[in-house]
Amino acid sequence: MSDALILGSGPAGLMTAILLAAEGRQVTLVDRDPPPPKGGGDDLYAGWKRPGVRQFSQAHLLLPGGFHLLAKESPESVDRMLDVGAVSHNLIAGAWHVGAIDGPREDDGRFETVAVRRPVLEASLFAVAEGHPGITVRRGLQVNRLSTKEPRAGQCSRVTGVACEGGEEINAELVIDASGRGASGAAMLRDVGLAPYEQRAEAGFRYYTRFFRSENLASRLPPWAGFQHDSVSILVLPGDSGTWSVTFVTSDRDQELRGLSNRDAWHRAIQLYPTEAHWAEGKPVTGVIATGGLRSAHRRLVVAGAPVVTGIVAVGDAWASTNPFFGAGMTTAFRHAALLRDTMRLVDTKDATAFSMTFAAATERHLLPLWHGFDDWDRHRLAEVDHEMMGQRYTTDDPFWQKRVGLEAARAKDPDVLRAVADVTGLLAGPEVLARPGLKERIAELSAGASRYHYPGPVRRELLAAVTAE
Ligand SMILES: Cc1cc2nc3c(=O)[nH]c(=O)nc-3n(C[C@H](O)[C@H](O)[C@H](O)COP(=O)(O)OP(=O)(O)OC[C@H]3O[C@@H](n4cnc5c(N)ncnc54)[C@H](O)[C@@H]3O)c2cc1C
């Protein structure tokens, strides 16, 4: 019997497997999708079909916080990425050339990460996991059901393993649900009458992405990845092998902009944004990749101070997910994997209740505040977009949103503010760095009276006309 059965071999499952195997634990990693094909960046991006992950081909950036964790815990994964076309990327390098920022500083190395498309990143972790003698990899195997043990008096049910298609049963001391945003692990718990607590937002976002390639443009970085406009946001993210992506982010409810999934409409639209338009001048590598239904969700297996079930924990997106605008998903997943490894060092998984409680408490302490911050931002931004769609300006007294809007205005105007913002958005530090004496006042001063949107773009009527034009 394995020490751990990991349901799902995405970034969360892979990192968990690598960290636990490094501790000498026997791990079985199960995923319904096939393994990666052989080859370099383009072979992996175009050739690896992963129907189990809807966003597999979407724009992804690994934040510096996640990169440093990966480089420390699995340097061979980073080496593999670099071997197949990933390149070093500094999160604030594009901003060094913005007027007030005045070039790089000696300690800007902390903002380093790798520019790499998601399939290439994942294939590198997969190769490391597959090569580890402590990890048994089972790809192309669908998990259908959780096996449970009847509870003894005064205890809750315990998961003892999984049942797969074809009837195979795999038992393990601990089942780790890394089944992603679709949360099939939570659904299987409901199937056996064990409902986790679940919080889901009513509305979400939709992404319309194209990838491009050009050796020249790839080196001209935008000052930051995300640009806010009235009813759309635009993301520009670097990738491996001379590629990068450009994404329109809309409200999922915005039916009028659904036409952005047509590549001509997408191109007419991007031309209207002078700061971002030149990023669509490279050689297109993909059509428009549209992904919707991106709502935030959060699940808990410990409710009112007691576990609903033991023998199972959830990590990564299976635990919680949000609008991916800030690119925190993989970094959160890596951190969660490290928290699980640390909990397993402290508490024996055989002491099932204590283990569930300790891991839940660590998750709530270290990761839940982060999720709440993203969820709050999503709620305000969706309300803002809803207002913009109706031709109105969004206002709120919530100091959270006023601070966030203020940071967008101030980051380009002061080198210390820029770095504090990058520390927080790069998941290198918590929001307390923005409250340092002197900095807080400077942010307030620099953002006072600033307009909401800092980059030129069309009014909504012009955008809709471009999207619907023949
Ligand atoms: C549009 C978009 C853009 C994003 N951009 C970024 C970004 O820039 N940076 C970033 O860090 N994050 C980004 N994310 C988030 C990131 O994709 C996720 O956080 C990440 O995939 C989470 O990894 P995971 O391992 O938890 O889940 P997943 O990657 O979803 O993996 C889950 C795995 O479980 C398997 N599985 C599920 N059910 C079963 C079953 N019953 N049997 C067998 N296998 C099963 C699936 O096949 C899959 O392989 C983005 C997300 C979206 C939607």
XYZ file of C-alpha atoms and ligand atoms in Angstrom:
523
model
C 0.000 0.000 0.000
C 1.287 3.483 -0.902
C 1.762 6.125 1.732
C -0.115 8.526 -0.535
C -2.388 8.203 -3.568
C -2.513 11.474 -5.481
C -5.643 11.975 -7.573
C -4.526 14.270 -10.396
C -1.175 14.957 -11.939
C -1.331 18.705 -12.607
C 1.090 21.175 -10.968
C -0.352 20.495 -7.494
C -0.248 16.699 -7.797
C 3.210 16.665 -9.374
C 4.777 18.996 -6.829
C 3.185 17.035 -3.981
C 4.524 13.778 -5.411
C 8.029 15.195 -5.813
C 8.116 16.633 -2.283
C 6.727 13.513 -0.597
C 8.981 11.147 -2.531
C 11.964 13.256 -1.476
C 11.000 12.398 2.126
C 11.222 8.688 1.307
C 7.461 8.161 0.995
C 5.904 5.792 -1.544
C 3.542 7.747 -3.767
C 1.085 6.666 -6.478
C 0.116 9.400 -8.913
C -3.042 8.780 -10.981
C -4.340 10.871 -13.873
C -6.923 10.205 -16.568
C -4.968 12.113 -19.239
C -2.081 10.660 -21.254
C 1.588 11.405 -20.477
C 3.442 14.125 -22.409
C 4.878 13.364 -25.831
C 8.638 13.539 -26.345
C 10.204 16.694 -27.716
C 10.806 20.372 -27.175
C 8.563 23.321 -26.312
C 6.476 23.345 -29.497
C 5.987 19.545 -29.504
C 4.739 19.717 -25.931
C 2.498 22.732 -26.469
C 0.881 21.449 -29.657
C 1.134 17.706 -29.109
C 0.057 17.090 -25.525
C -3.712 16.683 -25.332
C -5.040 17.204 -21.809
C -8.856 17.193 -21.838
C -8.706 16.897 -18.025
C -7.440 20.507 -17.721
C -9.572 23.041 -19.610
C -6.978 25.807 -19.273
C -4.048 23.657 -20.327
C -3.276 25.717 -23.466
C -4.117 29.048 -21.854
C -1.738 31.852 -20.912
C 0.262 30.973 -17.779
C 3.049 32.671 -15.862
C 4.801 31.134 -12.876
C 5.156 33.917 -10.303
C 8.573 34.488 -8.673
C 7.265 33.120 -5.348
C 6.432 29.809 -7.041
C 9.600 29.809 -9.095
C 11.859 30.176 -6.033
C 10.037 27.360 -4.263
C 10.375 25.118 -7.301
C 14.047 26.029 -7.793
C 14.766 25.172 -4.145
C 12.785 21.935 -3.956
C 13.191 20.579 -7.476
C 16.017 22.372 -9.315
C 16.070 19.550 -11.883
C 12.529 20.570 -12.972
C 13.776 24.085 -13.701
C 16.820 22.722 -15.583
C 14.522 20.611 -17.750
C 12.357 23.622 -18.606
C 15.409 25.628 -19.595
C 16.588 22.688 -21.754
C 13.355 22.740 -23.775
C 13.142 26.471 -24.450
C 12.111 28.223 -21.214
C 13.929 31.482 -20.562
C 14.725 33.438 -17.415
C 12.325 36.290 -16.956
C 12.315 39.135 -14.436
C 8.795 40.156 -13.439
C 9.661 43.877 -13.354
C 12.176 44.031 -16.221
C 9.625 45.730 -18.494
C 9.080 48.441 -15.887
C 12.795 49.298 -15.561
C 12.363 51.489 -18.636
C 9.326 53.353 -17.331
C 10.343 56.985 -16.617
C 10.249 57.240 -12.819
C 11.524 53.709 -12.168
C 15.059 54.444 -13.304
C 16.513 51.044 -14.196
C 17.284 47.831 -12.316
C 18.561 47.541 -8.753
C 20.984 45.027 -7.306
C 18.324 43.107 -5.376
C 15.865 42.819 -8.279
C 17.008 39.203 -8.665
C 14.177 38.218 -6.341
C 11.718 38.959 -9.147
C 13.261 36.274 -11.384
C 11.120 33.446 -12.738
C 10.969 31.403 -15.956
C 8.898 32.286 -18.994
C 7.398 28.972 -20.053
C 4.119 27.769 -21.501
C 2.046 25.614 -19.154
C 2.466 22.275 -20.994
C 6.239 22.760 -21.069
C 6.362 23.563 -17.360
C 4.184 20.611 -16.497
C 6.081 18.154 -18.713
C 9.302 19.116 -16.916
C 7.817 18.354 -13.509
C 6.302 15.174 -14.910
C 9.688 13.945 -16.182
C 11.199 14.454 -12.725
C 8.282 12.692 -10.996
C 8.293 9.806 -13.469
C 12.023 9.263 -12.950
C 11.776 9.072 -9.149
C 11.865 5.513 -7.764
C 9.416 6.479 -4.980
C 6.692 7.577 -7.423
C 4.482 5.163 -9.355
C 2.845 7.022 -12.229
C -0.466 5.796 -13.636
C -1.592 7.903 -16.621
C -4.712 7.291 -18.693
C -6.528 5.959 -15.618
C -9.789 7.548 -14.528
C -10.665 7.502 -10.825
C -14.413 6.918 -10.445
C -15.006 6.468 -6.764
C -13.507 6.851 -3.320
C -13.301 3.781 -1.061
C -14.331 4.476 2.513
C -14.287 2.683 5.828
C -17.412 2.719 7.972
C -16.943 5.058 10.924
C -16.469 3.722 14.420
C -18.629 5.255 17.148
C -17.740 8.889 17.706
C -15.578 9.090 14.559
C -16.206 10.213 11.006
C -15.801 8.146 7.844
C -12.315 7.561 6.556
C -11.227 7.377 2.917
C -8.973 4.361 2.344
C -8.289 4.568 -1.379
C -9.875 4.944 -4.811
C -11.688 2.767 -7.320
C -10.712 3.310 -10.955
C -12.382 2.584 -14.273
C -12.092 -1.099 -15.059
C -12.650 -1.881 -11.373
C -9.074 -1.566 -10.124
C -8.883 -0.465 -6.474
C -5.845 1.363 -5.138
C -5.499 1.773 -1.385
C -3.337 4.299 0.413
C -2.731 5.649 3.867
C -3.702 9.117 2.571
C -5.627 10.162 -0.566
C -4.575 13.574 -1.829
C -7.226 15.207 -3.997
C -5.362 17.238 -6.625
C -8.184 16.952 -9.173
C -8.158 20.663 -10.087
C -10.843 23.276 -10.678
C -13.389 20.611 -11.738
C -13.100 19.225 -8.174
C -13.996 15.656 -9.076
C -12.664 14.550 -5.666
C -15.285 16.714 -3.907
C -17.991 15.285 -6.199
C -16.904 11.743 -5.268
C -17.161 12.657 -1.596
C -20.707 13.882 -2.194
C -21.444 10.569 -3.952
C -20.718 8.740 -0.704
C -22.760 11.209 1.331
C -19.830 13.227 2.691
C -20.353 16.836 1.614
C -17.418 19.208 2.013
C -18.218 22.839 2.789
C -18.185 24.707 -0.536
C -18.284 28.409 -1.352
C -18.696 29.366 -5.024
C -18.999 32.791 -6.615
C -22.103 33.405 -8.711
C -20.251 34.938 -11.636
C -16.832 34.710 -13.214
C -14.553 35.656 -16.084
C -13.814 34.533 -19.628
C -10.387 34.490 -21.320
C -9.721 34.949 -25.060
C -6.049 34.206 -25.743
C -3.769 34.066 -28.760
C -0.121 32.994 -28.728
C 2.433 34.670 -30.990
C 6.070 34.230 -31.878
C 8.804 36.579 -33.022
C 12.399 36.674 -31.855
C 12.366 40.506 -31.803
C 9.112 41.206 -30.036
C 9.659 38.562 -27.378
C 12.493 40.615 -25.890
C 10.442 43.835 -25.675
C 8.607 43.300 -22.431
C 5.494 45.191 -21.369
C 5.913 47.127 -18.088
C 3.574 44.678 -16.351
C 1.485 41.737 -17.337
C -2.008 43.136 -16.784
C -3.726 46.251 -18.136
C -7.185 47.320 -16.978
C -9.596 48.978 -19.379
C -13.267 49.702 -18.836
C -15.097 46.451 -19.591
C -12.052 44.339 -20.530
C -8.597 43.649 -19.141
C -5.633 42.667 -21.285
C -2.854 40.302 -20.208
C 0.495 39.960 -21.973
C 2.596 37.028 -20.747
C 5.983 35.791 -22.005
C 6.427 32.115 -22.908
C 9.207 29.746 -23.945
C 10.799 29.318 -27.378
C 10.189 32.935 -28.482
C 6.436 32.848 -27.781
C 4.135 35.047 -25.761
C 0.399 35.320 -25.237
C -2.096 38.181 -25.412
C -5.425 37.726 -23.637
C -8.670 39.652 -23.427
C -10.345 39.041 -20.067
C -14.070 39.783 -19.967
C -16.952 39.047 -17.649
C -18.401 35.627 -18.371
C -21.772 37.383 -18.549
C -20.617 39.644 -21.368
C -22.478 38.066 -24.299
C -21.754 41.048 -26.569
C -18.026 40.324 -26.467
C -18.349 36.585 -27.156
C -17.391 37.443 -30.720
C -13.801 37.807 -29.455
C -13.409 34.087 -30.002
C -13.317 34.858 -33.732
C -9.720 35.655 -34.701
C -10.592 38.549 -37.062
C -12.799 40.154 -34.415
C -10.063 39.595 -31.821
C -7.558 41.384 -34.100
C -9.850 44.291 -34.844
C -10.355 44.667 -31.094
C -6.693 44.598 -30.069
C -5.875 47.270 -32.676
C -7.950 49.701 -30.606
C -5.534 49.532 -27.662
C -2.391 51.480 -28.620
C -0.271 50.256 -25.684
C -0.987 46.574 -26.301
C -1.698 46.424 -30.071
C 1.919 45.843 -31.138
C 1.966 42.633 -29.109
C -0.364 41.124 -31.683
C 2.083 41.818 -34.502
C 4.035 38.576 -34.155
C 3.432 35.371 -36.083
C 0.271 33.787 -34.607
C 0.952 30.333 -33.176
C -2.654 29.608 -32.182
C -6.179 30.714 -32.989
C -8.214 32.285 -30.195
C -8.375 29.997 -27.168
C -11.551 30.832 -25.214
C -12.070 29.595 -21.664
C -15.068 30.624 -19.584
C -16.793 29.797 -16.332
C -13.814 31.021 -14.289
C -15.480 31.544 -10.944
C -13.804 31.450 -7.588
C -14.512 28.521 -5.329
C -13.231 27.272 -1.992
C -13.784 23.979 -0.183
C -13.187 22.792 3.353
C -13.069 19.270 4.743
C -13.040 20.481 8.334
C -16.312 22.153 9.259
C -17.270 23.622 12.648
C -14.070 22.347 14.209
C -14.371 18.705 13.111
C -13.432 16.816 9.936
C -16.268 15.786 7.611
C -14.067 12.879 6.586
C -10.476 11.785 7.231
C -7.905 9.978 5.093
C -8.275 12.597 2.335
C -7.052 16.178 1.888
C -7.381 18.550 -1.072
C -4.525 20.618 -2.550
C -4.228 23.228 -5.306
C -7.317 24.119 -7.323
C -9.241 21.187 -5.803
C -9.017 23.166 -2.554
C -9.614 26.664 -3.971
C -9.454 28.620 -7.213
C -10.141 32.177 -8.384
C -10.014 34.307 -11.491
C -6.474 33.583 -12.691
C -5.736 37.249 -13.579
C -2.913 37.481 -11.023
C -1.358 34.178 -12.076
C -1.244 32.792 -8.548
C -2.707 29.302 -9.153
C 0.461 27.273 -9.667
C 2.390 29.145 -6.971
C -0.440 28.531 -4.502
C -0.489 24.867 -5.537
C 3.282 24.547 -4.943
C 2.970 26.197 -1.547
C 0.091 23.961 -0.652
C 2.150 20.896 -1.566
C 4.955 22.147 0.706
C 2.480 22.737 3.546
C 1.236 19.167 3.166
C 4.791 17.817 3.227
C 5.489 19.873 6.372
C 2.288 18.645 8.039
C 3.255 15.045 7.270
C 6.564 15.684 9.014
C 4.733 16.858 12.123
C 1.722 14.542 12.387
C 1.428 10.858 11.542
C -1.239 10.276 8.870
C -2.351 7.220 10.902
C -3.610 9.705 13.478
C -6.234 10.606 10.895
C -8.283 13.190 12.774
C -5.258 15.087 14.119
C -3.730 15.040 10.647
C -6.856 16.436 8.939
C -7.233 19.151 11.572
C -3.571 20.195 11.454
C -3.460 20.419 7.658
C -6.764 22.322 7.528
C -5.462 24.801 10.112
C -2.182 25.311 8.219
C -4.090 25.844 4.965
C -6.404 28.402 6.549
C -3.534 30.235 8.194
C -1.137 30.381 5.252
C -3.295 30.256 2.125
C -6.869 31.257 2.881
C -6.099 34.999 3.352
C -4.541 34.986 -0.119
C -7.638 33.384 -1.623
C -9.892 35.921 0.142
C -7.823 38.771 -1.326
C -8.234 37.437 -4.882
C -11.901 36.665 -4.324
C -12.540 40.221 -3.066
C -10.722 41.663 -6.074
C -12.770 39.462 -8.439
C -16.032 40.589 -6.854
C -15.194 44.267 -7.207
C -13.799 43.934 -10.701
C -16.884 42.040 -11.893
C -19.099 44.723 -10.368
C -16.988 47.344 -12.129
C -17.251 45.541 -15.469
C -21.017 45.125 -15.013
C -21.286 48.888 -14.484
C -19.089 49.650 -17.491
C -21.266 47.396 -19.651
C -24.190 49.626 -18.684
C -22.207 52.818 -19.330
C -21.807 53.605 -15.629
C -18.804 54.191 -13.393
C -18.408 51.852 -10.392
C -17.928 53.423 -6.988
C -17.622 51.771 -3.595
C -16.615 52.783 -0.086
C -14.756 49.509 0.443
C -11.189 50.564 1.376
C -9.884 47.268 -0.068
C -10.874 48.258 -3.612
C -9.788 51.872 -3.180
C -6.322 50.679 -2.084
C -6.043 48.243 -4.983
C -7.025 50.896 -7.507
C -4.556 53.293 -5.856
C -1.705 50.814 -6.250
C -2.343 50.534 -9.977
C -2.035 54.306 -10.262
C 1.070 54.606 -8.065
C 3.222 51.666 -9.187
C 4.604 53.411 -12.284
C 5.499 56.575 -10.429
C 7.920 55.438 -7.761
C 10.627 52.724 -7.736
C 9.946 51.685 -4.111
C 6.211 51.429 -4.682
C 6.800 49.378 -7.828
C 8.972 46.902 -5.928
C 6.585 46.633 -2.978
C 3.714 45.957 -5.402
C 5.841 43.362 -7.229
C 6.772 41.715 -3.910
C 3.081 41.266 -3.158
C 1.849 40.352 -6.653
C 4.865 38.069 -7.204
C 3.848 36.251 -3.985
C 7.202 37.021 -2.409
C 5.705 38.943 0.526
C 2.380 39.668 2.176
C 0.407 42.913 1.895
C 2.092 44.224 5.068
C 5.035 45.451 2.934
C 2.690 48.030 1.393
C 1.941 49.442 4.831
C 5.588 50.223 5.651
C 5.970 53.699 7.178
C 6.491 56.230 4.454
C 5.359 53.923 1.648
C 1.696 53.969 2.565
C 1.681 57.766 2.540
C 3.566 57.902 -0.761
C 1.052 55.528 -2.393
C -1.814 57.723 -1.159
C -0.100 60.859 -2.481
C 0.785 59.375 -5.900
C -2.650 57.901 -6.477
C -4.677 60.917 -5.330
C -6.914 62.180 -8.102
C -5.617 59.609 -10.646
C -8.043 58.417 -13.283
C -9.261 54.816 -12.976
C -7.757 53.608 -16.248
C -4.175 54.482 -17.150
C -3.873 53.280 -20.734
C -5.700 54.546 -23.805
C -8.443 52.469 -25.357
C -11.804 52.656 -27.071
C -15.108 53.373 -25.351
C -17.295 50.275 -25.148
C -19.418 51.294 -28.145
C -16.294 51.384 -30.347
C -15.075 48.048 -28.984
C -18.436 46.381 -29.700
C -18.481 47.853 -33.202
C -15.036 46.368 -33.891
C -15.987 42.945 -32.526
C -19.243 42.719 -34.469
C -18.014 44.288 -37.751
C -17.881 41.917 -40.749
C -7.395 30.758 -18.106
C -6.476 30.402 -16.987
C -5.219 31.002 -16.906
C -4.368 30.699 -15.845
N -3.167 31.341 -15.741
C -2.340 31.071 -14.711
C -1.089 31.707 -14.585
O -0.724 32.595 -15.353
N -0.290 31.346 -13.539
C -0.667 30.399 -12.630
O 0.099 30.097 -11.714
N -1.847 29.774 -12.721
C -2.684 30.092 -13.724
N -3.893 29.460 -13.815
C -4.282 28.529 -12.755
C -3.650 27.154 -12.977
O -4.004 26.650 -14.235
C -4.145 26.230 -11.886
O -3.983 26.845 -10.641
C -3.409 24.918 -11.908
O -3.748 24.178 -13.025
C -3.773 24.105 -10.672
O -3.178 22.892 -10.741
P -3.861 21.602 -10.094
O -2.821 20.567 -10.161
O -4.470 21.961 -8.802
O -5.080 21.243 -11.045
P -5.104 20.819 -12.620
O -3.970 21.426 -13.327
O -6.467 21.134 -13.101
O -4.886 19.266 -12.588
C -5.895 18.387 -12.152
C -5.597 17.010 -12.712
O -6.498 16.063 -12.160
C -6.855 15.127 -13.152
N -8.136 14.519 -12.757
C -9.262 15.172 -12.364
N -10.224 14.305 -12.051
C -9.707 13.057 -12.259
C -10.229 11.751 -12.127
N -11.475 11.530 -11.702
N -9.422 10.704 -12.416
C -8.142 10.904 -12.837
N -7.604 12.131 -12.995
C -8.376 13.196 -12.700
C -6.954 15.968 -14.415
O -6.818 15.182 -15.587
C -5.777 16.934 -14.218
O -4.600 16.439 -14.790
C -4.753 29.756 -14.866
C -6.013 29.149 -14.933
C -6.873 29.487 -15.965
C -8.234 28.873 -15.964
